[in-house]
Coordinates of C-alpha atoms and ligand atoms in Angstrom, one line a residue:
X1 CA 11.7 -2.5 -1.3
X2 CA 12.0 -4.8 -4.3
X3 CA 15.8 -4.5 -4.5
X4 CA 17.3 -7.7 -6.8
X5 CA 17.1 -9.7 -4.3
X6 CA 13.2 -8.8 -3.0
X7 CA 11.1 -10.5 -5.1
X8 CA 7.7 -9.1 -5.9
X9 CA 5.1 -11.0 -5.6
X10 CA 6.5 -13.0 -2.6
X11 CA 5.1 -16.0 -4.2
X12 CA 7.7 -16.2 -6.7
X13 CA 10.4 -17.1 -3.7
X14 CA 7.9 -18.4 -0.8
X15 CA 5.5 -20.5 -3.2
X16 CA 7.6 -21.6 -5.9
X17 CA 10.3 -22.1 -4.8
X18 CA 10.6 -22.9 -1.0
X19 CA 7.4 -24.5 -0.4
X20 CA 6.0 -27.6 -2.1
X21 CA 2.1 -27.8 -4.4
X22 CA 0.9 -29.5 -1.2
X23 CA 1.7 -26.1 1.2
X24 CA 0.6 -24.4 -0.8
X25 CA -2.6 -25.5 -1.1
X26 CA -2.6 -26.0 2.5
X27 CA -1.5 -21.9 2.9
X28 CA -4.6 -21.6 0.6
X29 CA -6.9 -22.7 3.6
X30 CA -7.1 -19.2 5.2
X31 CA -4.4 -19.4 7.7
X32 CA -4.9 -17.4 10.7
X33 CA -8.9 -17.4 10.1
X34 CA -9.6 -21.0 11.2
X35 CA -12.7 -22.0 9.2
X36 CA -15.0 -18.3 9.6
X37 CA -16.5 -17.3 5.8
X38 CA -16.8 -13.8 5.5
X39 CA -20.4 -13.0 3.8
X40 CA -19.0 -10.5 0.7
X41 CA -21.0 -7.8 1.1
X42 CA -20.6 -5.0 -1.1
X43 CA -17.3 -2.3 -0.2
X44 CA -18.6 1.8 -0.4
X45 CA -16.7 2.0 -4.1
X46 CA -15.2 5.7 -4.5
X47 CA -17.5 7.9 -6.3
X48 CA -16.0 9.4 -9.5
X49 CA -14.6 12.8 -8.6
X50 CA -12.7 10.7 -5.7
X51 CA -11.4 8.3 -8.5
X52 CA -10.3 11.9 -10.4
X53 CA -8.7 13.0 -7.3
X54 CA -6.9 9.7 -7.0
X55 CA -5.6 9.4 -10.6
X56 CA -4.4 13.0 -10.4
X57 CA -2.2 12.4 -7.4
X58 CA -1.1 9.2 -9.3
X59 CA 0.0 11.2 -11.6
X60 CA 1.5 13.9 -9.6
X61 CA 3.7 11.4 -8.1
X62 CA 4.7 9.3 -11.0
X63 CA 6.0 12.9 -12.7
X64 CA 8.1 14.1 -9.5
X65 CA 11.1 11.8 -10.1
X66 CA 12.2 10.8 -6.6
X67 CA 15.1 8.8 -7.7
X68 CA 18.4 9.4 -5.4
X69 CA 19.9 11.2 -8.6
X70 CA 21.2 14.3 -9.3
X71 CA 17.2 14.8 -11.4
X72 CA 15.3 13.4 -8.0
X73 CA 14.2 14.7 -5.2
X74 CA 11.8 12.7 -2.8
X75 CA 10.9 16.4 -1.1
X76 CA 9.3 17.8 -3.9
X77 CA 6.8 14.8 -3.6
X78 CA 6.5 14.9 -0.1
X79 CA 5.7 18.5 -0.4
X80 CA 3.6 18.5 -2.9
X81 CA 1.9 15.9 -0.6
X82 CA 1.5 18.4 2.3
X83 CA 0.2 20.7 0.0
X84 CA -3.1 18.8 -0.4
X85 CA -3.4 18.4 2.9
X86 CA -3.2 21.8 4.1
X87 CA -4.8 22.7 1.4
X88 CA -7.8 20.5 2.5
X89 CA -7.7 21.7 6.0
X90 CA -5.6 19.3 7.8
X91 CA -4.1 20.7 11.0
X92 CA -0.6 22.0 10.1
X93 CA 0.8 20.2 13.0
X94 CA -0.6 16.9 11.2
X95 CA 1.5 17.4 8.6
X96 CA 5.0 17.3 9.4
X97 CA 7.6 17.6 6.4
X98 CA 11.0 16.7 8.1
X99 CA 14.4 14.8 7.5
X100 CA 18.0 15.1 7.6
X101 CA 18.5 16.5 4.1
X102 CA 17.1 18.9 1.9
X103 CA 16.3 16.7 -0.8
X104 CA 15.2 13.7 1.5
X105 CA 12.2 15.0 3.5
X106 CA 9.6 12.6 4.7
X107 CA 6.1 13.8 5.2
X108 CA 4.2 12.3 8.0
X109 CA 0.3 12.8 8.0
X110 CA -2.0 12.4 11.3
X111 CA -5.7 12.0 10.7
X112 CA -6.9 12.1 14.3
X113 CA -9.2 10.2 16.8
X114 CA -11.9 11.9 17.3
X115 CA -11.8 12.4 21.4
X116 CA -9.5 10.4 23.4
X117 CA -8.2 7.3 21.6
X118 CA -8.9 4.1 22.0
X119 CA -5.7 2.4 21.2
X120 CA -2.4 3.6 19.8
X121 CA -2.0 4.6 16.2
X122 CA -1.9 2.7 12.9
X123 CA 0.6 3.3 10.8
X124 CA 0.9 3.1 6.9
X125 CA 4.2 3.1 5.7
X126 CA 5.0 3.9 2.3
X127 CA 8.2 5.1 0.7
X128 CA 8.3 7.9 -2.2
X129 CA 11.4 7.3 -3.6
X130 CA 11.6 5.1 -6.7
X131 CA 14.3 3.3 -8.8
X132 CA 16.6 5.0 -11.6
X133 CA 15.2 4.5 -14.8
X134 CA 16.3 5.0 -18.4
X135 CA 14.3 6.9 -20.9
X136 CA 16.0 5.1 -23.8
X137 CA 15.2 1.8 -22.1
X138 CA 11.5 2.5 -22.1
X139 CA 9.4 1.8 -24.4
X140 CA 7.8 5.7 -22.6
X141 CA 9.1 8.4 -20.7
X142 CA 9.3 6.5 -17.3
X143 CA 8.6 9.6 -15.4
X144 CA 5.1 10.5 -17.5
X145 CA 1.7 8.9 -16.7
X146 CA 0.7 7.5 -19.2
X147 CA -2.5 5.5 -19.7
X148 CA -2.5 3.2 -22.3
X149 CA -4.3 -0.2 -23.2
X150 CA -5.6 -1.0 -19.3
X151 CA -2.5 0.2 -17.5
X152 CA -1.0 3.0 -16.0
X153 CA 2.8 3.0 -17.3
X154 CA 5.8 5.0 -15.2
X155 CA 8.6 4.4 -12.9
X156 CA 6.8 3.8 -9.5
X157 CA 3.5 2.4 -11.0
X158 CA 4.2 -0.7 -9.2
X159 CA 6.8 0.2 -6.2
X160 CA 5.2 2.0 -4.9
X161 CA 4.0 5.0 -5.8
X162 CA 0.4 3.2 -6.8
X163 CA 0.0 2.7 -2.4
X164 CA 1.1 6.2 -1.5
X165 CA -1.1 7.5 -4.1
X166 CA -4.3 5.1 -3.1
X167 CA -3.3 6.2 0.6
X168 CA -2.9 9.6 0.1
X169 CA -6.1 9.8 -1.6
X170 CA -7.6 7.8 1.4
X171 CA -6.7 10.0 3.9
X172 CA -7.9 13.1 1.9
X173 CA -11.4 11.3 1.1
X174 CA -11.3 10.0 5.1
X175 CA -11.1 14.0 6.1
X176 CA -13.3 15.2 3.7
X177 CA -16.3 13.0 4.7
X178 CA -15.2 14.4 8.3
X179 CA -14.4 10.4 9.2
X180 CA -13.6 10.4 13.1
X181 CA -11.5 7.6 13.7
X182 CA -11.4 5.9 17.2
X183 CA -7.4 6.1 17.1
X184 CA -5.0 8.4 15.3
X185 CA -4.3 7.0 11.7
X186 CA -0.5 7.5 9.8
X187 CA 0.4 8.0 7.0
X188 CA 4.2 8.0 6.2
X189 CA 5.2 8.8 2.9
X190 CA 9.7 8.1 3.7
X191 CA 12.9 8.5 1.7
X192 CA 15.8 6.1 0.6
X193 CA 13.8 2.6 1.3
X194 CA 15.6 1.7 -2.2
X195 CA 19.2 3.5 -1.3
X196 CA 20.5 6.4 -0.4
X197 CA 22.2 7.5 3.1
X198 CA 19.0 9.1 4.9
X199 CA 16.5 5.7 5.6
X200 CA 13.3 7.7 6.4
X201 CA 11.8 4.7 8.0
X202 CA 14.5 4.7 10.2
X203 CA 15.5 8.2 10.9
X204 CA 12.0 9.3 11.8
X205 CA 11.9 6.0 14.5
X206 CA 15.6 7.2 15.7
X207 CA 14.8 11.3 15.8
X208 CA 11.0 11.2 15.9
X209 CA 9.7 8.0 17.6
X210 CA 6.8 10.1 18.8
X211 CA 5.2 10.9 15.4
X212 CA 5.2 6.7 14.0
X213 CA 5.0 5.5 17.5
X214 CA 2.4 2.3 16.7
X215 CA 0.6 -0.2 17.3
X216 CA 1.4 -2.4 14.2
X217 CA 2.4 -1.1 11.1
X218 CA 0.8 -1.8 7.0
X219 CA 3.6 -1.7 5.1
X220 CA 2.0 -1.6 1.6
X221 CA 5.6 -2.5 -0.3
X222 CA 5.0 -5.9 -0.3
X223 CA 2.8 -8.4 -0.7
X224 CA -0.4 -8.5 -2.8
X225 CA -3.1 -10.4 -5.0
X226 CA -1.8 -13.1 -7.6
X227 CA -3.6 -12.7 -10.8
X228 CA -3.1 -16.1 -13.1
X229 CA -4.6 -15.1 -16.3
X230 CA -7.0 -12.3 -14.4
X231 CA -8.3 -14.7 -11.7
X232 CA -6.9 -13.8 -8.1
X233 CA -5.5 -17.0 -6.5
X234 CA -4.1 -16.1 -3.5
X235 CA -3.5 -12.7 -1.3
X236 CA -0.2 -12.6 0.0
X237 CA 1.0 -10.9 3.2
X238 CA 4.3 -10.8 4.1
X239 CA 4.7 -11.4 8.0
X240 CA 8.5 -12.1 7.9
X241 CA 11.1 -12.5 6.3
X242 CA 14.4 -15.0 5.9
X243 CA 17.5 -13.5 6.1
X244 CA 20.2 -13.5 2.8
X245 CA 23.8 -14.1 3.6
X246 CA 27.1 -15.0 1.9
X247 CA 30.4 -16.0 3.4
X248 CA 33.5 -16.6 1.8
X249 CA 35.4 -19.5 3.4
X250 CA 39.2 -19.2 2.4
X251 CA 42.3 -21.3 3.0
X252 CA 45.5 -20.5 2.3
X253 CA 48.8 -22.2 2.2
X254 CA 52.0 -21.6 0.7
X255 CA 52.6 -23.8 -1.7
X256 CA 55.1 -24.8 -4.1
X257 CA 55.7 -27.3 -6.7
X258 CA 52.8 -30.1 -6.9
X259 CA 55.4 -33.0 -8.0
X260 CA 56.4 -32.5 -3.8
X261 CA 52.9 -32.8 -2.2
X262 CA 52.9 -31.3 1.6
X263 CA 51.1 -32.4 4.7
X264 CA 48.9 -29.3 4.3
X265 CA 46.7 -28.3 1.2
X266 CA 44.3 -25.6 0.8
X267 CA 42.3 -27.4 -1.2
X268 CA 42.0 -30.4 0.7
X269 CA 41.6 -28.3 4.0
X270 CA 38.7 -26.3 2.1
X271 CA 36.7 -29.5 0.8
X272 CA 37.3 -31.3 4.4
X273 CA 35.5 -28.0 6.1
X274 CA 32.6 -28.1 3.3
X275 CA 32.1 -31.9 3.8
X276 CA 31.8 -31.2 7.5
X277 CA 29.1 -28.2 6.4
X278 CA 27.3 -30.4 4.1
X279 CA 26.5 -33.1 6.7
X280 CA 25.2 -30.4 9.2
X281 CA 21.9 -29.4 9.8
X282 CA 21.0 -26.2 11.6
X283 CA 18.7 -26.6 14.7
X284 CA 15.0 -27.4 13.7
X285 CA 12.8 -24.0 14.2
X286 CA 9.1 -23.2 14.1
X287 CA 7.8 -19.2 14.5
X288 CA 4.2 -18.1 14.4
X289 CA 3.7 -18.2 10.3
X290 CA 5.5 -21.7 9.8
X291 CA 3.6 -23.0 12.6
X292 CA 0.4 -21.7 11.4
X293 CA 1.3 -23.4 7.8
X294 CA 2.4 -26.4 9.3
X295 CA -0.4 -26.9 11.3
X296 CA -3.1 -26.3 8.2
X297 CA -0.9 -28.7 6.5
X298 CA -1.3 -31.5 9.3
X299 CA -5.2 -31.3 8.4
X300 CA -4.4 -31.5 4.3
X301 CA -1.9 -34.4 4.6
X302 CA -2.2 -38.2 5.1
X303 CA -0.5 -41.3 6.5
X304 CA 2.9 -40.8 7.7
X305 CA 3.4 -36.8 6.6
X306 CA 0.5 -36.2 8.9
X307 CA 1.5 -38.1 11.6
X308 CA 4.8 -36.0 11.4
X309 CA 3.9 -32.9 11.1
X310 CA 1.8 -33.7 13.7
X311 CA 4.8 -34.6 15.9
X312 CA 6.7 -32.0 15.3
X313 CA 4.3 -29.6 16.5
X314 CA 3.7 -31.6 19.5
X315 CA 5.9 -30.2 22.5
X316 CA 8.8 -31.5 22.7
X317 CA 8.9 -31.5 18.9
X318 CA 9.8 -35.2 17.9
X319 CA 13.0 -35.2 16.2
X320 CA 12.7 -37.8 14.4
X321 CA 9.7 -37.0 12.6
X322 CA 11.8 -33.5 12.0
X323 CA 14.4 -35.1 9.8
X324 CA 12.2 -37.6 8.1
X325 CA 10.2 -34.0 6.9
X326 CA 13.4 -32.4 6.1
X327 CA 14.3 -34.4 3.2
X328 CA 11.9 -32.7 1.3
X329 CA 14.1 -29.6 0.8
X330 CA 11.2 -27.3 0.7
X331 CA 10.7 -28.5 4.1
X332 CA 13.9 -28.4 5.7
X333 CA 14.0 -24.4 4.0
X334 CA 11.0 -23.7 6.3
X335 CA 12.6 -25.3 9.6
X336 CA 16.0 -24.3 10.0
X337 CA 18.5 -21.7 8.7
X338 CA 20.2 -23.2 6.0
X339 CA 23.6 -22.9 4.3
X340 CA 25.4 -24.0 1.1
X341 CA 28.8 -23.6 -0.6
X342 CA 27.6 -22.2 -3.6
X343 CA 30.9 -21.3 -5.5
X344 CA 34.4 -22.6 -5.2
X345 CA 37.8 -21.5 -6.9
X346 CA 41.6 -23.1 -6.1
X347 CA 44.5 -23.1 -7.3
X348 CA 46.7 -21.5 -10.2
X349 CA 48.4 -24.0 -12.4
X350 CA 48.2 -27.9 -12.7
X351 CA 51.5 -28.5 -11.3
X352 CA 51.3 -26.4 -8.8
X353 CA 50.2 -26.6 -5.1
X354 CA 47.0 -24.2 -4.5
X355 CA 47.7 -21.2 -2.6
X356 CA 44.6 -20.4 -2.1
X357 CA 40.9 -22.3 -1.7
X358 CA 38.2 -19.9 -1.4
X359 CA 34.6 -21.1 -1.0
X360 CA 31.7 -18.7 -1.0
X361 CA 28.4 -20.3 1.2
X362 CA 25.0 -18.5 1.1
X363 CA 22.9 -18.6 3.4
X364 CA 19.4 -18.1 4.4
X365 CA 18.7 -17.4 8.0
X366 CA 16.0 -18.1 9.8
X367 CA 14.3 -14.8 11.4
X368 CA 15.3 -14.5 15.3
X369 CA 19.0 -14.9 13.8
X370 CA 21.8 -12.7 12.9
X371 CA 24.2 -12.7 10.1
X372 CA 27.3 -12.5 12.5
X373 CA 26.2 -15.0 14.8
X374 CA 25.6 -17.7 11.6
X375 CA 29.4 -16.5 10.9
X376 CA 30.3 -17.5 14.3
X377 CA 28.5 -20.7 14.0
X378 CA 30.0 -21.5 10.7
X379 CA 33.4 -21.3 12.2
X380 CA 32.5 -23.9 14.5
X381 CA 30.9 -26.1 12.2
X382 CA 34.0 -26.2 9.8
X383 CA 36.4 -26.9 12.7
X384 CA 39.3 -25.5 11.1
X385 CA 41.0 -22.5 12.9
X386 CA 43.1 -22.1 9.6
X387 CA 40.1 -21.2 7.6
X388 CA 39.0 -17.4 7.7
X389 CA 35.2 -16.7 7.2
X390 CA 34.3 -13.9 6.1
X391 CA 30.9 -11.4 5.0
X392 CA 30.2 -10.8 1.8
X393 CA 27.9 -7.7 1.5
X394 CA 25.4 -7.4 -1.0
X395 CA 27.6 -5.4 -2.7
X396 CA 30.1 -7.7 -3.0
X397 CA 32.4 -6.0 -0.5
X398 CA 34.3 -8.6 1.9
X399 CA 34.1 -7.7 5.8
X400 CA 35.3 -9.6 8.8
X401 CA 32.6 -9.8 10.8
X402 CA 28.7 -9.8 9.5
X403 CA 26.1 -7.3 10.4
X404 CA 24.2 -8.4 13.9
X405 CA 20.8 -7.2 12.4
X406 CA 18.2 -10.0 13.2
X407 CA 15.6 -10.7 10.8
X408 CA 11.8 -9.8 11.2
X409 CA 10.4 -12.4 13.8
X410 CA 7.1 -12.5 13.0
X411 CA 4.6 -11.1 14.7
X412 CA 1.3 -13.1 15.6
X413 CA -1.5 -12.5 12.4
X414 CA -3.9 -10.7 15.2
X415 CA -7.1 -10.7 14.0
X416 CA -7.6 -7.0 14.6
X417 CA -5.7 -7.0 11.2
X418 CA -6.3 -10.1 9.2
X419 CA -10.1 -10.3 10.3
X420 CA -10.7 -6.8 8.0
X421 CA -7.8 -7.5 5.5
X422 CA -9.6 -10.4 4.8
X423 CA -13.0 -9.5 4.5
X424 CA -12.2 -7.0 2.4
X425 CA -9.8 -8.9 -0.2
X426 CA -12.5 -11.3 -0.2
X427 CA -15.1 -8.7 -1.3
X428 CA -13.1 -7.2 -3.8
X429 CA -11.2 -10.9 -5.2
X430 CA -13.9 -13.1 -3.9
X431 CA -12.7 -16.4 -2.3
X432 CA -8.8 -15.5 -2.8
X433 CA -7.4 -16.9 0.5
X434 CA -5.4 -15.0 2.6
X435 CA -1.6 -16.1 3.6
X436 CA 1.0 -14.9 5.5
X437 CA 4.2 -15.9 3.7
X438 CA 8.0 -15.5 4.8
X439 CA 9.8 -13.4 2.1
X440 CA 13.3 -13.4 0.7
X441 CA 14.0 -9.9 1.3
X442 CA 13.9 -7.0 3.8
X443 CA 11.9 -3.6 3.7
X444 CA 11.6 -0.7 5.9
X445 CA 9.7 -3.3 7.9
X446 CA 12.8 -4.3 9.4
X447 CA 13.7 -0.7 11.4
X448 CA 10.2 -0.9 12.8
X449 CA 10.6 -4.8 13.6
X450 CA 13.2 -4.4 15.8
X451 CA 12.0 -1.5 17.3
X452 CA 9.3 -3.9 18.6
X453 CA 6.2 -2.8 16.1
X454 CA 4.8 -5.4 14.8
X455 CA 4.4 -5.1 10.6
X456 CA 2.1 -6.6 8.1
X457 CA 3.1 -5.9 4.3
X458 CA -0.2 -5.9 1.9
X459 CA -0.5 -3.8 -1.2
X460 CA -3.9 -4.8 -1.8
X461 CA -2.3 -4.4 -5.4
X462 CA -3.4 -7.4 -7.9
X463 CA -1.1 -8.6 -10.6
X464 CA -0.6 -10.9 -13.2
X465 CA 2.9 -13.7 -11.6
X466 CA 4.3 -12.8 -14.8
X467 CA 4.1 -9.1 -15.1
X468 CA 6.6 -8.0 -12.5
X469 CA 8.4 -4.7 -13.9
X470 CA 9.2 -3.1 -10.5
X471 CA 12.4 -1.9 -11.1
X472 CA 11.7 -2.7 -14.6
X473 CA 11.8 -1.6 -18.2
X474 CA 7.9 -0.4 -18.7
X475 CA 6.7 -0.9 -15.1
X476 CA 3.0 -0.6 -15.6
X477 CA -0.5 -0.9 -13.5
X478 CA -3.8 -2.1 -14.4
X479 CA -5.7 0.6 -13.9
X480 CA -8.4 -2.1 -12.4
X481 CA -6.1 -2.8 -9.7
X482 CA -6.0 1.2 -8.9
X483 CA -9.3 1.6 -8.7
X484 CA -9.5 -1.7 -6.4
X485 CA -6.9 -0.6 -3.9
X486 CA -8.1 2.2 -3.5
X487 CA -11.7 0.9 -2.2
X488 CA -9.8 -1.9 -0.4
X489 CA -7.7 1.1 1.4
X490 CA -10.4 3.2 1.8
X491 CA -12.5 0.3 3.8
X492 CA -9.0 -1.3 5.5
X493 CA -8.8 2.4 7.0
X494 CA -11.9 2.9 8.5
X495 CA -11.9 -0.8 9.7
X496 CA -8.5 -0.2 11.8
X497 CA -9.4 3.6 13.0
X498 CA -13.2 2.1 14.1
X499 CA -16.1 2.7 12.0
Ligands
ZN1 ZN1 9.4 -0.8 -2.7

């Protein structure tokens, strides 16, 4: 995804801004690996003619524009995907092209176990469509590969057409070494993550549960390795993710001339609810990732911090070692849902009463919680049966009631997953710790979430913090971090199917 409000990497909203220098570094102790060093032995590194084979699909893609225009069409990527593997002697019925419109066909690849499996599938999910872009905003034709200085330059290079590529490759050099898995591997390549009215993530879960029916899904649209002036510092995977919500609070009244002052007032009405809202605090949470962070932490920290965090892991959690934590707002934005008027507007001349107060609160819920049920809650909280609260969509449209989509609760970091994920990041980016983060956004994830798959999002892409273009002006790869994903897919695969 990477839509405004998804923020690649996830460090930019997780680490800088929600969590404080000393989570951080606590997040840098390996979070779900306890104290086990991997020994970095060398990865199998793809020969050169698999390196070709990967570029040219690169390529391929980047040149099929799969925007939802009137010039894109995700099918002719997805069939041009089926191609190769047909033409490389996958099983036609292991290479389904399907969807609910011409021009939004999602291809879904099988490689199979060899025998009886040992365990349900894995499933890679990537999606082939990619953002509009402009030619006269680039500095290149966004939809031509082009290498130039280091990088790989076209709409996609970075979301995400660089993972379906790596993967697609992956899959092809998997078959052609005649790799057996011990379980059926996926490969989804899916329409409309970024808009669009056919979600292929979720229509193929709705109409075809059968062919990404999983055990856990790698969702390579998020998360990554953080380059700081080429040195990896930390590999992020996204494990969940916090929910982004606005209301508009609104009180009317009718008015009149402000030299006759009435009982009522929006205004006042308005402020008295938001005073209320301010002095509230949503109930104290913990999940599996905050837990995990918070625990690490305890072992980091000193004195009094330690002795908290201790407590409020500690069952009951002790409240009051709760609040004295939450006044460090990075804190409180790990423990609770929170939510702020942000933006407030009254009135229409000095001298007159206000007809209307609106208010508008974002908020940012805590996964396990839906946007409607906050709305219910902040009527409560502002105690004022006057007031209207109302949903404000993404897109700015105003709705009475709020979706009752929960965010991604997240699912333990089992080590079937992060044991290999690790290893192999630390072979490739040697001693970059691992760490599940929270992000600020939602991906296809979500559709398999709360269909009860559990999802992991890890590009195994490296960039530089300040060289985000996804959804950019010049969106650009280093061709380094190509070549490094793909060894890290290639290994990740074989890892989950068994060697
Ligand atoms: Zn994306």
């Amino acid at each position: 995804m990477r839509k405004p409000w998804c923020i690649w990497p996830p460090y930019n909203f997780i680490m800088r801004k929600t969590l404080s220098p000393h989570l951080i570094a606590a997040l840098a102790v390996a979070v779900c690996l306890g104290s086990v060093v991997f020994a970095q032995s060398p990865l199998p590194a793809a020969s050169a003619a698999d390196r070709a084979q990967a570029r040219e699909i690169f390529k391929q893609l980047i040149e099929i524009n799969t925007t939802d225009t009137s010039l894109g069409n995700v099918t002719t990527g997805a069939a041009a995907m089926q191609k190769r593997f047909l033409d490389a002697g996958f099983a036609p019925e292991d290479v389904k092209l399907l969807g609910p419109d011409a021009r939004k066909q999602n291809l879904v690849v099988r490689l199979r176990a060899a025998g009886k499996p040992t365990a349900k599938p894995v499933l890679f999910l990537c999606h082939m469509d990619v953002v509009e872009a402009l030619r006269a905003d680039w500095s290149t034709d966004p939809f031509q590969f082009i290498e130039k200085d280091g990088y790989y330059y076209g709409r996609g290079t970075q979301d995400m057409k660089e993972s379906d590529a790596a993967l697609v490759a992956t899959f092809l050099r998997l078959h052609r070494e005649g790799y057996k898995p011990s379980r059926d591997l996926i490969l989804a390549l899916t329409a409309d993550e970024e808009g669009g009215h056919f979600n292929g993530a979720r229509w193929l879960l709705e109409q075809h549960r059968e062919l990404v029916d999983s055990a856990y899904v790698i969702n390579p649209d998020s998360g990554g390795v953080e380059l700081d002036h080429g040195r990896a510092v930390v590999a992020d995977v996204e494990a969940t993710e916090k929910v982004y919500s606005d209301y508009q609070i609104t009180a009317v009244n009718p008015g009149g001339h402000s030299s006759r002052p009435r009982a009522d007032n929006a205004i006042y009405e308005l402020t008295t609810a938001l005073n209320k809202l301010a002095a509230y605090s949503f109930p104290f949470e913990l999940n599996e990732v905050t837990r995990t962070y918070f625990k690490n932490l305890s072992d980091q920290e000193t004195g009094q911090t330690a002795e908290d965090i201790r407590a409020i892991l500690a069952t009951p959690t002790d409240k009051a070692a709760a609040a004295r934590l939450s006044e460090e707002p990075s804190f409180n934005s790990n423990f609770r849902t929170t939510c702020v008027a942000t933006r407030l507007a009254a009135g229409h001349a000095n001298n007159a009463l206000a007809q209307t107060a609106q208010a508008n609160v974002n908020c940012r819920i805590f996964p396990g919680h839906s946007p409607e049920e906050i709305r219910h809650q902040l009527i409560e909280i502002l105690g004022n049966s006057k007031l209207t609260v109302k949903y404000v969509s993404d897109g700015g449209d105003v709705a009475d009631t709020a979706p009752e989509r929960k965010a991604i609760v997240p699912p333990a970091p089992i080590k079937e997953v992060f044991e290999p994920l690790t290893r192999i990041t630390q072979a490739i980016w040697p001693g970059t710790p691992v760490t599940p983060v929270m992000e600020n956004g939602a991906s296809d994830s979500i559709y398999f979430a709360m269909a009860g798959i559990p999802c992991y999002g890890y590009s195994a892409i490296a960039l530089e913090r300040d060289d985000d273009r996804a959804h950019g002006q010049d969106e650009r790869l280093p061709v380094e971090s190509y070549w490094k994903s793909l060894d890290f897919f290639y290994s990740f695969a074989k890892a989950l199917g068994g060697e």
